[in-house]
Amino acid sequence: MPNIELKSKKLRYRDVKNIKMKPMCFEEFAFGITNKGELLPCCYCDDQQTLNDPDFKKLTDVSKIADYDKIEDIFKNKEWKEFYDLLANDIPPCHACFQTCGFKKDGKPIKEIREDTYFNKDGTERKTNSAYSGKYSQMHKKEKP
């Protein structure tokens, strides 16, 4: 099986073949909102590498919540439809999707260890490392009735 790690900045996530996307945003995972009021497909897209990507900027350029009467209207944009079409065809539309929702053909996640940062009530930072199982973390899972 070919190595699918991104070893060079010249190789883009969209060029990587032999992966399967399991998009959390298809599984009712919560959307994200930037501090600029832009709707994001999920909170993992709110990182500098993704936000600075020229292709992803096309999505955020049409995602300013204040410009719409309803959030649902944002999804009608060509950029959002293209974003979801890429995911549906196992092509990661951004680096965050590649790392968070991408899986090798053998079923192993692209990013096997995930680091999360939390803040305690007293404002101190707490980081955790966990193995990524392919579903979103327990704290984000919907409770089943």
N, CA, C and O of each residue as an XYZ file, in Angstrom:
580
protein
N       0.841     -1.185      0.000
C       0.000      0.000      0.000
C       0.882      1.244      0.000
O       1.838      1.324      0.772
N       0.573      2.206     -0.853
C       1.418      3.395     -0.927
C       1.303      4.253      0.326
O       0.255      4.301      0.970
N       2.381      4.918      0.653
C       2.380      5.841      1.773
C       1.575      7.075      1.373
O       1.861      7.690      0.345
N       0.587      7.440      2.159
C      -0.253      8.576      1.778
C      -0.030      9.791      2.661
O      -0.794     10.755      2.611
N       1.015      9.741      3.463
C       1.326     10.910      4.275
C       1.774     12.046      3.356
O       2.392     11.806      2.319
N       1.464     13.259      3.734
C       1.890     14.415      2.954
C       3.311     14.778      3.376
O       3.506     15.448      4.390
N       4.285     14.346      2.618
C       5.693     14.582      2.942
C       6.194     15.910      2.378
O       7.201     16.442      2.845
N       5.510     16.437      1.396
C       5.962     17.649      0.731
C       4.812     18.635      0.654
O       3.663     18.246      0.442
N       5.119     19.890      0.824
C       4.075     20.907      0.702
C       3.580     21.014     -0.733
O       2.502     21.551     -0.984
N       4.381     20.495     -1.686
C       3.966     20.536     -3.087
C       2.842     19.551     -3.356
O       2.016     19.776     -4.241
N       2.802     18.458     -2.597
C       1.738     17.472     -2.746
C       0.551     17.940     -1.922
O       0.657     18.129     -0.711
N      -0.575     18.123     -2.588
C      -1.760     18.607     -1.890
C      -2.656     17.437     -1.511
O      -2.616     16.374     -2.130
N      -3.442     17.652     -0.509
C      -4.351     16.610     -0.010
C      -5.264     16.097     -1.109
O      -5.621     14.919     -1.096
N      -5.653     16.929     -2.052
C      -6.543     16.490     -3.129
C      -5.846     15.541     -4.106
O      -6.505     14.811     -4.846
N      -4.524     15.554     -4.103
C      -3.760     14.692     -5.003
C      -3.580     13.285     -4.458
O      -3.177     12.381     -5.191
N      -3.872     13.093     -3.189
C      -3.668     11.797     -2.554
C      -4.770     10.845     -3.001
O      -5.958     11.165     -2.938
N      -4.350      9.673     -3.451
C      -5.307      8.669     -3.931
C      -5.385      7.536     -2.915
O      -4.638      7.506     -1.937
N      -6.282      6.626     -3.160
C      -6.434      5.428     -2.327
C      -6.847      5.741     -0.898
O      -6.385      5.091      0.040
N      -7.702      6.719     -0.730
C      -8.252      6.972      0.601
C      -9.763      6.935      0.524
O     -10.351      7.030     -0.553
N     -10.366      6.799      1.658
C     -11.819      6.805      1.796
C     -12.162      7.920      2.758
O     -11.546      8.039      3.817
N     -13.123      8.726      2.408
C     -13.569      9.785      3.302
C     -14.786      9.293      4.088
O     -15.712      8.705      3.528
N     -14.759      9.548      5.394
C     -15.902      9.282      6.273
C     -16.244     10.607      6.940
O     -15.910     10.826      8.104
N     -16.917     11.497      6.193
C     -17.143     12.863      6.675
C     -18.038     12.916      7.917
O     -19.162     12.414      7.917
N     -17.518     13.523      8.952
C     -18.317     13.703     10.165
C     -19.494     14.638      9.907
O     -20.538     14.520     10.549
N     -19.324     15.568      8.965
C     -20.420     16.500      8.672
C     -21.595     15.787      8.000
O     -22.695     16.336      7.943
N     -21.375     14.577      7.493
C     -22.471     13.770      6.959
C     -23.177     13.014      8.077
O     -24.249     12.446      7.866
N     -22.577     13.007      9.266
C     -23.087     12.255     10.409
C     -23.687     13.161     11.477
O     -23.698     12.802     12.654
N     -24.175     14.307     11.092
C     -24.802     15.266     12.003
C     -23.831     15.871     13.008
O     -24.242     16.293     14.089
N     -22.552     15.917     12.661
C     -21.562     16.589     13.496
C     -21.822     18.089     13.417
O     -22.233     18.587     12.369
N     -21.594     18.802     14.486
C     -21.911     20.231     14.549
C     -21.052     21.060     13.592
O     -19.887     20.745     13.352
N     -21.645     22.115     13.057
C     -20.920     23.074     12.237
C     -20.029     23.916     13.132
O     -20.165     23.893     14.355
N     -19.122     24.656     12.523
C     -18.272     25.583     13.248
C     -18.548     26.995     12.776
O     -19.099     27.206     11.695
N     -18.166     27.951     13.586
C     -18.297     29.365     13.226
C     -17.000     30.047     13.611
O     -16.531     29.911     14.741
N     -16.419     30.782     12.668
C     -15.171     31.489     12.970
C     -15.477     32.732     13.786
O     -16.634     33.121     13.942
N     -14.422     33.350     14.306
C     -14.603     34.601     15.048
C     -14.975     35.759     14.114
O     -15.264     36.864     14.575
N     -14.966     35.501     12.802
C     -15.390     36.503     11.820
C     -16.842     36.295     11.411
O     -17.356     37.015     10.555
N     -17.509     35.308     12.021
C     -18.913     35.047     11.711
C     -19.125     34.231     10.455
O     -20.182     34.323      9.829
N     -18.136     33.428     10.073
C     -18.256     32.582      8.879
C     -18.630     31.166      9.301
O     -18.048     30.610     10.232
N     -19.592     30.600      8.617
C     -19.998     29.226      8.882
C     -18.980     28.280      8.280
O     -18.537     28.472      7.148
N     -18.607     27.255      9.037
C     -17.664     26.236      8.571
C     -18.341     24.868      8.610
O     -19.245     24.652      9.417
N     -17.918     23.949      7.758
C     -18.514     22.606      7.768
C     -18.363     21.907      9.117
O     -19.239     21.139      9.515
N     -17.260     22.164      9.826
C     -17.100     21.649     11.189
C     -15.999     22.432     11.882
O     -15.275     23.197     11.247
N     -15.878     22.238     13.181
C     -14.903     23.010     13.960
C     -13.461     22.674     13.590
O     -12.573     23.503     13.789
N     -13.205     21.482     13.058
C     -11.843     21.120     12.686
C     -11.332     21.940     11.501
O     -10.126     21.996     11.262
N     -12.230     22.569     10.766
C     -11.825     23.439      9.648
C     -11.309     24.790     10.139
O     -10.753     25.560      9.356
N     -11.487     25.082     11.411
C     -11.059     26.359     11.970
C      -9.599     26.275     12.431
O      -9.297     26.447     13.612
N      -8.715     26.009     11.486
C      -7.281     26.020     11.751
C      -6.604     26.806     10.636
O      -7.146     26.923      9.537
N      -5.432     27.339     10.915
C      -4.786     28.250      9.969
C      -4.460     27.601      8.632
O      -4.607     28.236      7.588
N      -4.026     26.363      8.645
C      -3.677     25.713      7.381
C      -4.896     25.608      6.470
O      -4.788     25.811      5.260
N      -6.037     25.297      7.037
C      -7.261     25.189      6.245
C      -7.780     26.568      5.856
O      -8.100     26.804      4.691
N      -7.865     27.472      6.812
C      -8.416     28.804      6.533
C      -7.568     29.592      5.538
O      -8.096     30.452      4.834
N      -6.264     29.318      5.463
C      -5.393     30.026      4.520
C      -5.336     29.375      3.148
O      -4.723     29.923      2.233
N      -5.956     28.232      2.992
C      -5.959     27.528      1.712
C      -6.829     28.310      0.710
O      -7.986     28.603      1.009
N      -6.297     28.648     -0.459
C      -7.064     29.425     -1.439
C      -8.388     28.763     -1.849
O      -9.383     29.457     -2.061
N      -8.407     27.435     -1.963
C      -9.647     26.753     -2.315
C     -10.674     26.850     -1.188
O     -11.863     27.043     -1.442
N     -10.215     26.717      0.051
C     -11.139     26.801      1.185
C     -11.638     28.235      1.374
O     -12.768     28.444      1.814
N     -10.806     29.217      1.045
C     -11.228     30.620      1.157
C     -12.436     30.906      0.264
O     -13.262     31.761      0.586
N     -12.534     30.194     -0.850
C     -13.703     30.366     -1.714
C     -14.982     30.005     -0.958
O     -16.027     30.626     -1.152
N     -14.885     28.998     -0.097
C     -16.036     28.582      0.704
C     -16.340     29.618      1.784
O     -17.493     30.011      1.961
N     -15.311     30.061      2.504
C     -15.572     31.029      3.574
C     -16.004     32.390      3.028
O     -16.709     33.133      3.710
N     -15.589     32.720      1.812
C     -15.999     33.997      1.209
C     -17.508     34.087      0.999
O     -18.063     35.185      0.955
N     -18.167     32.949      0.870
C     -19.622     32.947      0.663
C     -20.361     32.442      1.911
O     -21.519     32.033      1.827
N     -19.682     32.474      3.072
C     -20.243     31.864      4.276
C     -20.428     32.817      5.447
O     -20.588     32.370      6.583
N     -20.408     34.105      5.195
C     -20.604     35.082      6.275
C     -22.075     35.061      6.684
O     -22.947     35.439      5.902
N     -22.342     34.623      7.895
C     -23.714     34.419      8.369
C     -24.535     35.705      8.295
O     -25.724     35.658      7.982
N     -23.923     36.842      8.577
C     -24.646     38.121      8.573
C     -25.186     38.496      7.190
O     -26.074     39.341      7.079
N     -24.655     37.873      6.142
C     -25.093     38.180      4.773
C     -26.351     37.423      4.353
O     -26.838     37.611      3.239
N     -26.878     36.578      5.223
C     -28.007     35.718      4.862
C     -29.135     35.843      5.874
O     -28.913     36.151      7.045
N     -30.357     35.596      5.395
C     -31.508     35.574      6.291
C     -31.568     34.267      7.069
O     -31.955     34.249      8.238
N     -31.179     33.165      6.412
C     -31.199     31.845      7.043
C     -29.884     31.133      6.741
O     -29.328     31.267      5.651
N     -29.405     30.389      7.702
C     -28.167     29.635      7.499
C     -28.330     28.661      6.344
O     -27.379     28.430      5.597
N     -29.503     28.090      6.184
C     -29.742     27.133      5.107
C     -29.427     27.725      3.735
O     -29.061     26.999      2.811
N     -29.569     29.048      3.605
C     -29.285     29.708      2.326
C     -27.801     29.629      1.959
O     -27.451     29.649      0.779
N     -26.937     29.538      2.959
C     -25.500     29.424      2.697
C     -25.211     28.139      1.931
O     -24.361     28.122      1.040
N     -25.918     27.059      2.277
C     -25.670     25.759      1.651
C     -26.069     25.712      0.179
O     -25.688     24.782     -0.531
N     -26.816     26.680     -0.279
C     -27.252     26.713     -1.673
C     -26.173     27.251     -2.608
O     -26.312     27.187     -3.829
N     -25.108     27.776     -2.032
C     -24.013     28.306     -2.849
C     -23.278     27.189     -3.573
O     -23.156     26.072     -3.072
N     -22.795     27.515     -4.756
C     -22.021     26.578     -5.571
C     -20.822     26.030     -4.798
O     -20.499     24.847     -4.915
N     -20.166     26.871     -4.017
C     -18.969     26.460     -3.281
C     -19.277     25.373     -2.245
O     -18.490     24.443     -2.068
N     -20.411     25.491     -1.567
C     -20.792     24.477     -0.584
C     -21.175     23.171     -1.282
O     -20.836     22.085     -0.812
N     -21.871     23.283     -2.388
C     -22.244     22.072     -3.127
C     -21.000     21.355     -3.635
O     -20.921     20.129     -3.566
N     -20.027     22.109     -4.146
C     -18.771     21.506     -4.610
C     -18.006     20.865     -3.462
O     -17.423     19.794     -3.627
N     -18.002     21.507     -2.305
C     -17.331     20.973     -1.121
C     -17.889     19.590     -0.778
O     -17.134     18.641     -0.568
N     -19.200     19.491     -0.724
C     -19.822     18.215     -0.363
C     -19.707     17.178     -1.480
O     -19.632     15.983     -1.198
N     -19.693     17.608     -2.730
C     -19.482     16.669     -3.837
C     -18.099     16.030     -3.753
O     -17.947     14.833     -4.000
N     -17.093     16.829     -3.404
C     -15.745     16.277     -3.254
C     -15.722     15.213     -2.159
O     -15.166     14.132     -2.350
N     -16.324     15.519     -1.018
C     -16.364     14.546      0.078
C     -17.072     13.258     -0.342
O     -16.605     12.157     -0.052
N     -18.194     13.413     -1.023
C     -18.971     12.244     -1.452
C     -18.196     11.369     -2.430
O     -18.470     10.176     -2.554
N     -17.227     11.967     -3.125
C     -16.403     11.228     -4.084
C     -15.027     10.865     -3.534
O     -14.095     10.608     -4.295
N     -14.907     10.847     -2.207
C     -13.667     10.467     -1.520
C     -12.478     11.349     -1.880
O     -11.342     10.881     -1.957
N     -12.755     12.627     -2.098
C     -11.696     13.614     -2.359
C     -11.759     14.639     -1.225
O     -12.764     15.336     -1.086
N     -10.713     14.741     -0.418
C     -10.753     15.703      0.684
C     -10.725     17.138      0.167
O      -9.780     17.519     -0.525
N     -11.734     17.937      0.484
C     -11.777     19.318     -0.012
C     -10.866     20.280      0.748
O     -10.637     21.400      0.291
N     -10.346     19.861      1.893
C      -9.427     20.717      2.643
C      -8.532     19.841      3.517
O      -8.788     18.651      3.703
N      -7.488     20.451      4.043
C      -6.532     19.712      4.862
C      -7.195     19.162      6.124
O      -6.894     18.043      6.538
N      -8.086     19.927      6.735
C      -8.768     19.451      7.946
C      -9.576     18.188      7.654
O      -9.571     17.251      8.452
N     -10.262     18.159      6.524
C     -11.034     16.959      6.156
C     -10.105     15.779      5.910
O     -10.396     14.657      6.323
N      -8.990     16.033      5.239
C      -8.017     14.981      4.964
C      -7.550     14.334      6.264
O      -7.533     13.109      6.379
N      -7.171     15.156      7.246
C      -6.644     14.619      8.494
C      -7.722     14.057      9.406
O      -7.497     13.046     10.070
N      -8.867     14.678      9.451
C      -9.892     14.296     10.419
C     -10.821     13.210      9.904
O     -11.241     12.342     10.668
N     -11.147     13.248      8.618
C     -12.148     12.333      8.067
C     -11.593     11.368      7.030
O     -12.337     10.562      6.471
N     -10.291     11.443      6.768
C      -9.674     10.576      5.775
C      -9.192      9.270      6.372
O      -8.642      9.239      7.473
N      -9.407      8.185      5.627
C      -8.994      6.857      6.055
C      -8.255      6.165      4.923
O      -8.597      6.314      3.749
N      -7.238      5.406      5.299
C      -6.526      4.589      4.329
C      -7.451      3.451      3.912
O      -8.421      3.143      4.605
N      -7.149      2.843      2.798
C      -7.986      1.742      2.299
C      -8.061      0.576      3.281
O      -9.021     -0.195      3.261
N      -7.041      0.446      4.149
C      -7.072     -0.640      5.138
C      -7.931     -0.287      6.357
O      -8.025     -1.071      7.302
N      -8.553      0.887      6.333
C      -9.452      1.299      7.407
C      -8.812      2.122      8.504
O      -9.516      2.596      9.396
N      -7.491      2.310      8.470
C      -6.815      3.101      9.489
C      -6.971      4.586      9.163
O      -6.888      4.983      8.001
N      -7.195      5.402     10.190
C      -7.324      6.845      9.929
C      -6.005      7.458      9.468
O      -4.929      6.983      9.833
N      -6.096      8.510      8.666
C      -4.912      9.235      8.212
C      -4.149      9.764      9.422
O      -2.933      9.603      9.515
N      -4.856     10.384     10.331
C      -4.247     10.922     11.554
C      -4.690     10.027     12.699
O      -5.824     10.113     13.171
N      -3.782      9.168     13.138
C      -4.158      8.166     14.128
C      -4.207      8.696     15.551
O      -4.922      8.139     16.385
N      -3.476      9.742     15.847
C      -3.506     10.335     17.182
C      -4.052     11.750     17.040
O      -3.590     12.531     16.208
N      -5.027     12.057     17.856
C      -5.647     13.369     17.804
C      -5.324     14.119     19.082
O      -5.382     13.554     20.174
N      -4.982     15.393     18.943
C      -4.732     16.233     20.109
C      -5.859     17.245     20.209
O      -6.157     17.967     19.257
N      -6.471     17.283     21.363
C      -7.531     18.251     21.628
C      -7.064     19.191     22.733
O      -6.363     18.781     23.658
N      -7.459     20.444     22.626
C      -7.139     21.432     23.645
C      -8.432     21.884     24.295
O      -9.388     22.259     23.616
N      -8.447     21.843     25.605
C      -9.610     22.284     26.376
C      -9.138     23.335     27.357
O      -7.943     23.465     27.623
N     -10.081     24.075     27.889
C      -9.763     25.040     28.924
C     -10.569     24.702     30.162
O     -11.785     24.516     30.102
N      -9.873     24.625     31.283
C     -10.528     24.369     32.558
C     -11.292     25.605     32.991
O     -11.112     26.679     32.418
N     -12.141     25.464     33.996
C     -12.933     26.598     34.481
C     -12.068     27.748     34.972
O     -12.478     28.908     34.919
N     -10.881     27.427     35.446
C      -9.993     28.488     35.929
C      -9.182     29.141     34.809
O      -8.363     30.024     35.065
N      -9.415     28.699     33.551
C      -8.760     29.302     32.398
C      -7.461     28.630     31.993
O      -6.852     29.014     30.995
N      -7.030     27.632     32.752
C      -5.807     26.938     32.379
C      -6.087     25.984     31.225
O      -7.184     25.446     31.079
N      -5.064     25.800     30.422
C      -5.178     24.961     29.236
C      -4.900     23.505     29.589
O      -4.046     23.195     30.420
N      -5.648     22.622     28.932
C      -5.438     21.185     29.121
C      -5.459     20.537     27.751
O      -6.413     20.712     26.994
N      -4.419     19.792     27.429
C      -4.344     19.086     26.147
C      -4.509     17.601     26.395
O      -4.033     17.063     27.395
N      -5.182     16.955     25.479
C      -5.326     15.508     25.578
C      -4.940     14.896     24.247
O      -5.146     15.499     23.194
N      -4.388     13.714     24.296
C      -4.081     12.933     23.104
C      -4.928     11.678     23.169
O      -5.054     11.055     24.223
N      -5.503     11.314     22.045
C      -6.303     10.101     22.024
C      -6.181      9.441     20.659
O      -5.945     10.096     19.643
N      -6.347      8.142     20.668
C      -6.375      7.415     19.401
C      -7.681      7.751     18.716
O      -8.733      7.801     19.352
N      -7.611      7.976     17.440
C      -8.800      8.329     16.671
C      -9.424      7.057     16.137
O      -8.769      6.284     15.438
N     -10.677      6.840     16.461
C     -11.321      5.577     16.125
C     -12.111      5.611     14.831
O     -12.584      4.572     14.369
N     -12.262      6.772     14.243
C     -13.026      6.842     13.008
C     -14.395      7.454     13.202
O     -15.019      7.887     12.233
N     -14.855      7.498     14.383
C     -16.071      8.218     14.715
C     -15.632      9.401     15.553
O     -14.540      9.396     16.122
N     -16.471     10.406     15.631
C     -16.089     11.542     16.430
C     -16.061     11.150     17.898
O     -16.653     10.148     18.299
N     -15.380     11.937     18.678
C     -15.097     11.570     20.063
C     -16.376     11.382     20.865
O     -17.443     11.862     20.483
N     -16.251     10.685     21.967
C     -17.396     10.359     22.808
C     -18.149     11.614     23.244
O     -19.377     11.604     23.330
N     -17.425     12.682     23.518
C     -18.121     13.876     24.006
C     -18.956     14.531     22.916
O     -19.824     15.349     23.221
N     -18.716     14.194     21.662
C     -19.490     14.774     20.575
C     -20.577     13.833     20.068
O     -21.396     14.227     19.238
N     -20.595     12.605     20.554
C     -21.591     11.660     20.059
C     -22.966     12.044     20.551
O     -23.135     12.508     21.679
N     -23.931     11.848     19.705
C     -25.317     12.066     20.083
C     -25.758     10.916     20.979
O     -25.467      9.749     20.713
N     -26.443     11.260     22.010
C     -26.989     10.217     22.879
C     -28.157      9.559     22.159
O     -29.007     10.238     21.583
N     -28.191      8.260     22.196
C     -29.309      7.541     21.586
C     -30.385      7.318     22.632
O     -30.086      6.939     23.765
N     -31.640      7.553     22.256
C     -32.711      7.388     23.253
C     -32.895      5.936     23.655
O     -33.753      5.629     24.482
